[in-house]
Coordinates of C-alpha atoms in Angstrom, one line a residue:
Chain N
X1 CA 0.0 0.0 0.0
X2 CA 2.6 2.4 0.9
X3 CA 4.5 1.8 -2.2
X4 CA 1.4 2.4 -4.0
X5 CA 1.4 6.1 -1.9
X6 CA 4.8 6.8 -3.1
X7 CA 4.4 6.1 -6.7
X8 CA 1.5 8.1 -6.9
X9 CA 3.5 10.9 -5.5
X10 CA 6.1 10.5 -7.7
X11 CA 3.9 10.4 -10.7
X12 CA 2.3 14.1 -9.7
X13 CA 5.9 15.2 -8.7
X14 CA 6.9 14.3 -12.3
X15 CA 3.7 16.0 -14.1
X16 CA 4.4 18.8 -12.3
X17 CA 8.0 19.1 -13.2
X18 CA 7.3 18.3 -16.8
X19 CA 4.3 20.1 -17.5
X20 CA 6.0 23.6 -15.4
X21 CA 9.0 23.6 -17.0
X22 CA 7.3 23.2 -19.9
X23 CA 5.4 26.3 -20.2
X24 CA 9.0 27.5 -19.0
X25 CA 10.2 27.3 -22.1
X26 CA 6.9 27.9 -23.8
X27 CA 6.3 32.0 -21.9
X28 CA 10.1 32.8 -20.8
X29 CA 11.9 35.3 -22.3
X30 CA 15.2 34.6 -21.1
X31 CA 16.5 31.7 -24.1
X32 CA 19.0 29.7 -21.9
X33 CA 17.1 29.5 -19.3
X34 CA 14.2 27.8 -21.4
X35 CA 16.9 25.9 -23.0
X36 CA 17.6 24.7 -19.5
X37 CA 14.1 24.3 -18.5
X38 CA 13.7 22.1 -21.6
X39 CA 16.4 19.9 -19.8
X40 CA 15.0 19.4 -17.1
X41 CA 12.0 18.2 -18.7
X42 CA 13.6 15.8 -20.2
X43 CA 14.8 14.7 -17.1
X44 CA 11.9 14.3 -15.6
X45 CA 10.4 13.0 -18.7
X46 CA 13.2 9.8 -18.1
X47 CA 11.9 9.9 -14.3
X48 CA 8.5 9.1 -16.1
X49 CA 9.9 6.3 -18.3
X50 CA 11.2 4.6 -15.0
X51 CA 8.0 4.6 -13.4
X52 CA 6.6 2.7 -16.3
X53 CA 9.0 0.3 -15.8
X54 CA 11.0 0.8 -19.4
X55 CA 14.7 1.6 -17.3
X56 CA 16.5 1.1 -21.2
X57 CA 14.2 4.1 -22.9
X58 CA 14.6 6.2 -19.6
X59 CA 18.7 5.8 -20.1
X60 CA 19.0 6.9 -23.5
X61 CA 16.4 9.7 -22.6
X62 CA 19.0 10.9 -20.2
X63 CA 21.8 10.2 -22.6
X64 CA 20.8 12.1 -26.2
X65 CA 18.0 14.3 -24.9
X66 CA 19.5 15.2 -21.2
X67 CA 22.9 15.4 -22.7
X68 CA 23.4 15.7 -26.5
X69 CA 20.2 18.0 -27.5
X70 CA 20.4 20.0 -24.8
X71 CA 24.1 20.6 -25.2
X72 CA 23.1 21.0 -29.2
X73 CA 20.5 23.5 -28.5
X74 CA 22.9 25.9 -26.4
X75 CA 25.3 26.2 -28.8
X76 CA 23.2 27.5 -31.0
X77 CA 21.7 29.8 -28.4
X78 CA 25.3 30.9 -27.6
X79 CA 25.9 31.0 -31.9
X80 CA 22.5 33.3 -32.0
X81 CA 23.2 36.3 -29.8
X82 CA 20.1 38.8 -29.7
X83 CA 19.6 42.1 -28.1
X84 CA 17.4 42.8 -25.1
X85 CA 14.0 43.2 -26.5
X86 CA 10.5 44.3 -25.5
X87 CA 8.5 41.3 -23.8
X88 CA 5.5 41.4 -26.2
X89 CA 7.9 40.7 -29.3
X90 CA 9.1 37.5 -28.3
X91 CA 5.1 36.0 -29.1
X92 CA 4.1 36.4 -33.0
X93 CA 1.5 38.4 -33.8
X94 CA -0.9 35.2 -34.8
X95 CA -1.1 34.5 -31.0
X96 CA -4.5 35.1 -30.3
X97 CA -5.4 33.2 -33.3
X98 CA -2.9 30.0 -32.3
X99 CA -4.8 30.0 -28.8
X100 CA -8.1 30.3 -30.4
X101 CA -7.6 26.8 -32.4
X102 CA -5.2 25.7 -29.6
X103 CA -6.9 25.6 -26.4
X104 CA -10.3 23.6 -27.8
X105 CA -8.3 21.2 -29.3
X106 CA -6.0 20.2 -26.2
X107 CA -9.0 20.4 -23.7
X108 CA -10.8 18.0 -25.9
X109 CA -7.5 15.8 -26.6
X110 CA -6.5 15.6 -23.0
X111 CA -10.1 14.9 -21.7
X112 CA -10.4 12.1 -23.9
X113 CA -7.0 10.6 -23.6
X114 CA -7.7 10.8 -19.5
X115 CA -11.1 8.8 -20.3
X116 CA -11.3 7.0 -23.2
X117 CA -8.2 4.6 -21.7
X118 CA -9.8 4.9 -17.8
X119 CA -10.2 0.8 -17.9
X120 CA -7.6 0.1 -20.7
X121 CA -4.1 -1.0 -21.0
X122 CA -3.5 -2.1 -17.2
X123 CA -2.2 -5.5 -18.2
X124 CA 0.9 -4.6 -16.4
X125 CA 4.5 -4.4 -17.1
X126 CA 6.3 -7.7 -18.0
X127 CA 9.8 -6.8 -16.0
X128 CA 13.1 -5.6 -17.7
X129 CA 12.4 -3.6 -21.2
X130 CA 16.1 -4.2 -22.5
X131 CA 15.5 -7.7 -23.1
X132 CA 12.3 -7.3 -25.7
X133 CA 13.5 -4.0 -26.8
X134 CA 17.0 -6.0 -28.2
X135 CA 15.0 -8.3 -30.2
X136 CA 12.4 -5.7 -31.1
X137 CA 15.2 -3.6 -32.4
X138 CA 17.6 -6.2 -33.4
X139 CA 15.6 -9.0 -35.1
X140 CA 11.7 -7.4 -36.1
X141 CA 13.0 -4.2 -36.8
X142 CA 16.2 -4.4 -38.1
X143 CA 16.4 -3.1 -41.6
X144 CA 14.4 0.0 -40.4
X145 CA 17.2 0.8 -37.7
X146 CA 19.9 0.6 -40.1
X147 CA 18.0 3.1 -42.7
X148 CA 17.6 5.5 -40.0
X149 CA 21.1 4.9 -38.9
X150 CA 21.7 5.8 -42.4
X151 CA 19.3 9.0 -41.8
X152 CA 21.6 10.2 -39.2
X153 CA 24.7 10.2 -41.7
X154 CA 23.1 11.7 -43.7
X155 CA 21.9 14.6 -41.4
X156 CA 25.4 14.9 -40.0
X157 CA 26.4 15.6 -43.6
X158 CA 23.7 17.9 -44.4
X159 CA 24.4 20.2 -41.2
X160 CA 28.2 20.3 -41.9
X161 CA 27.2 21.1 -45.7
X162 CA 24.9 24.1 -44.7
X163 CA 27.0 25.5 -42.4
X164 CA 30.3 25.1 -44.0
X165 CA 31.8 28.7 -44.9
X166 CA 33.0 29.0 -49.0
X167 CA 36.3 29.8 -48.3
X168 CA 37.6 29.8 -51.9
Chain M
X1 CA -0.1 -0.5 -11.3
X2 CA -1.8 2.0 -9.5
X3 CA -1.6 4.6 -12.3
X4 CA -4.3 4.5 -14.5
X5 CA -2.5 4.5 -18.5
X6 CA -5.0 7.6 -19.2
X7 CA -2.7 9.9 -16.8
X8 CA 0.3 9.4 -18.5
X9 CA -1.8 10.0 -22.1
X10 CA -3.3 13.0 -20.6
X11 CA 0.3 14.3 -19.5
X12 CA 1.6 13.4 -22.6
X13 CA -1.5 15.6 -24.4
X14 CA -0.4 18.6 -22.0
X15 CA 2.8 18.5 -23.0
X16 CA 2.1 17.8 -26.6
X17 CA 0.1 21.0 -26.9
X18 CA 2.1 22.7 -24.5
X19 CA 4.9 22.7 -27.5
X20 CA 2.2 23.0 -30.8
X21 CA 1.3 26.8 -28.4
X22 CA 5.2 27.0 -28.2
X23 CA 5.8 26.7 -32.3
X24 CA 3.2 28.7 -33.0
X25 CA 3.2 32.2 -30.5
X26 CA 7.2 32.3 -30.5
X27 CA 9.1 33.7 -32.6
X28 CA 12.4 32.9 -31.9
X29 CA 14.0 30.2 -34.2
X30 CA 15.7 28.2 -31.9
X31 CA 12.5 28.3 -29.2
X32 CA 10.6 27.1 -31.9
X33 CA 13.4 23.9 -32.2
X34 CA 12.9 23.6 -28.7
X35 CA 8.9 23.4 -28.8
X36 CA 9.1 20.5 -31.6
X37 CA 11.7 18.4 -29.2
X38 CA 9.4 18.6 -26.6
X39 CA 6.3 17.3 -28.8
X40 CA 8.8 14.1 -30.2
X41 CA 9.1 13.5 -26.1
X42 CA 5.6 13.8 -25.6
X43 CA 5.0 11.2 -28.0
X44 CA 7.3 9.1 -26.9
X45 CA 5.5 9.1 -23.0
X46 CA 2.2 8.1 -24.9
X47 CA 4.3 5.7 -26.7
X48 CA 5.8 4.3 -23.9
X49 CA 3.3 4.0 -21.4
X50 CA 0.8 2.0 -24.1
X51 CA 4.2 -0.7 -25.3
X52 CA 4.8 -1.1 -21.2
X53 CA 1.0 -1.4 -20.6
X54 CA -0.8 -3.6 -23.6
X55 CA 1.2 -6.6 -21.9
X56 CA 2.7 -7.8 -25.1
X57 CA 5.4 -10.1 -25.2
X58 CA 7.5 -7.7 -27.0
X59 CA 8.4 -4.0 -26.9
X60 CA 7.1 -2.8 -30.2
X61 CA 6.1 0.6 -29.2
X62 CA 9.4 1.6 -27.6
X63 CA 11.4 0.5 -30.7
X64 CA 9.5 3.5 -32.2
X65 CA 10.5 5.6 -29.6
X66 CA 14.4 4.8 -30.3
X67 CA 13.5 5.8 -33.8
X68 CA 11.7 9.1 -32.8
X69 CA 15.3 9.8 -31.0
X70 CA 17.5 9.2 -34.0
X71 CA 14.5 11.7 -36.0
X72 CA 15.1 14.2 -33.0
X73 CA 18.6 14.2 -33.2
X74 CA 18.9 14.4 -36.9
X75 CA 15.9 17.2 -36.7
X76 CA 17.9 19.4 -34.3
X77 CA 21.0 19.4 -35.8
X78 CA 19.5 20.4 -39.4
X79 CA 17.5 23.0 -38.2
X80 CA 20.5 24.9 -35.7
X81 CA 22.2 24.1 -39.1
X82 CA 19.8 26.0 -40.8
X83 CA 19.2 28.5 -38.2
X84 CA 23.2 29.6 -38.1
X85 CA 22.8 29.5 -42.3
X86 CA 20.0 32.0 -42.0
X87 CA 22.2 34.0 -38.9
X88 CA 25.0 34.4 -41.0
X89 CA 22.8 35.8 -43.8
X90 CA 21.3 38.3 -41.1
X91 CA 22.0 38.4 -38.2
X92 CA 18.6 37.5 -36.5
X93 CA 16.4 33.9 -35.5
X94 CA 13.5 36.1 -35.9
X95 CA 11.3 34.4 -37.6
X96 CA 9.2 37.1 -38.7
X97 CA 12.1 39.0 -40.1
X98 CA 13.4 35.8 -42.2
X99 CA 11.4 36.8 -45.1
X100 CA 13.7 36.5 -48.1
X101 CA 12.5 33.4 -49.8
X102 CA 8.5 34.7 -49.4
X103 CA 6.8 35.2 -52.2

């Protein structure tokens, strides 16, 4: 029962982390610091992926999204330096238009995603996830893992070809 | 098994819309980046928390999600790719004042 307590706590803990920092990065004006704040989603976002049980997925989370995009996503915060601007021009000008379609849509999404699957998908969690993710990945999967292995070549090449300078 | 799979979809919708609000009232360039990573990682919670809880055999939903990383890594370093091309041009990651290519 009492572990029950905890991991209830934890789980509102996490939403609170995730979803706050979050709209961090969503209303801040200050860029690193919503960089940061989108880190720290992440984190918890990995904190998530442990409660569910799926310790591989919450790894790599930390890994490329704690680590490698967020260290991506400052340097080109540090590569982009802006000058102090008013508040109100940090939001387009479309805003009240964006919240108008927004809003409707996400109240209706999130009610139904919090009902619709109320007495659905509780068959529980079958231990360890590295074990069935290997032979997901490995086996089931693997041609598509090697094409998007190829995907990431070929976006390493295309980011050093755009931002090569023409020297000659 | 005390959480319900519904909470973690309906965090995963907050999220989700928390970032489509994100790409579409900010203006910076690399905010805008930002928003998209965190609606990949919102869709990977959802797809997480229904491969963990169907109580299949396998993990088919979470191979997705090691795809959806590889898509989120190449995606973020095309666009600060394209985001310095466009800084170099002028310097700015406004996205209201990159208007040479509109018609």
């Amino acid at each position: 029962m009492s572990s029950e307590i905890i991991e209830q706590a934890l789980f509102a803990l996490l939403t609170v982390g995730i979803i706050g920092a979050a709209a961090g990065v969503v209303f801040l004006n200050r860029i690193t610091g919503a960089a940061l704040l989108m880190a720290f989603t992440f984190f918890c976002m990995a904190g998530m992926f442990l409660l569910l049980g799926a310790e591989t997925i919450a790894a790599f989370q930390v890994l490329i999204y704690v680590g490698a995009i967020t260290v991506l996503i400052l340097y080109g915060v540090m590569f982009t330096p802006q000058g102090d601007r008013d508040y109100r021009l940090f939001f387009q000008t479309q805003t009240p238009w964006a919240a108008l379609f927004v809003v409707p849509i996400a109240i209706f999404v999130f009610v139904t995603a919090l009902f619709a699957f109320r007495d659905s998908g509780n068959a529980g969690a079958l231990g360890s996830d590295l074990g069935p993710l290997a032979t997901s990945v490995f086996r089931d999967y693997a041609f598509p893992f090697e094409v998007a292995s190829v995907l990431l070549l070929a976006a390493m090449i295309g980011a050093i070809v755009l931002v090569k300078r023409d020297e000659d | 098994m005390t959480i319900p799979v519904g909470a973690f979809i309906g965090v995963s919708a907050v999220l989700f819309f928390l970032g489509v609000a994100g790409v579409l009232i900010r203006r910076n360039a690399v905010v805008i980046l930002m928003c998209v990573e965190l609606m990949l990682n919102a869709t990977n919670l959802a797809l997480v928390a229904f491969s963990r809880r169907a109580g299949l055999p396998d993990e088919r939903g979470s191979v997705f999600v090691v795809f959806i990383f590889v898509i989120a890594a190449a995606e973020v370093a095309v666009g600060l790719a394209i985001v310095l091309a466009a800084y170099r041009n002028r310097p700015t990651v406004d996205v209201d004042e990159v208007h040479a290519m509109k018609g």
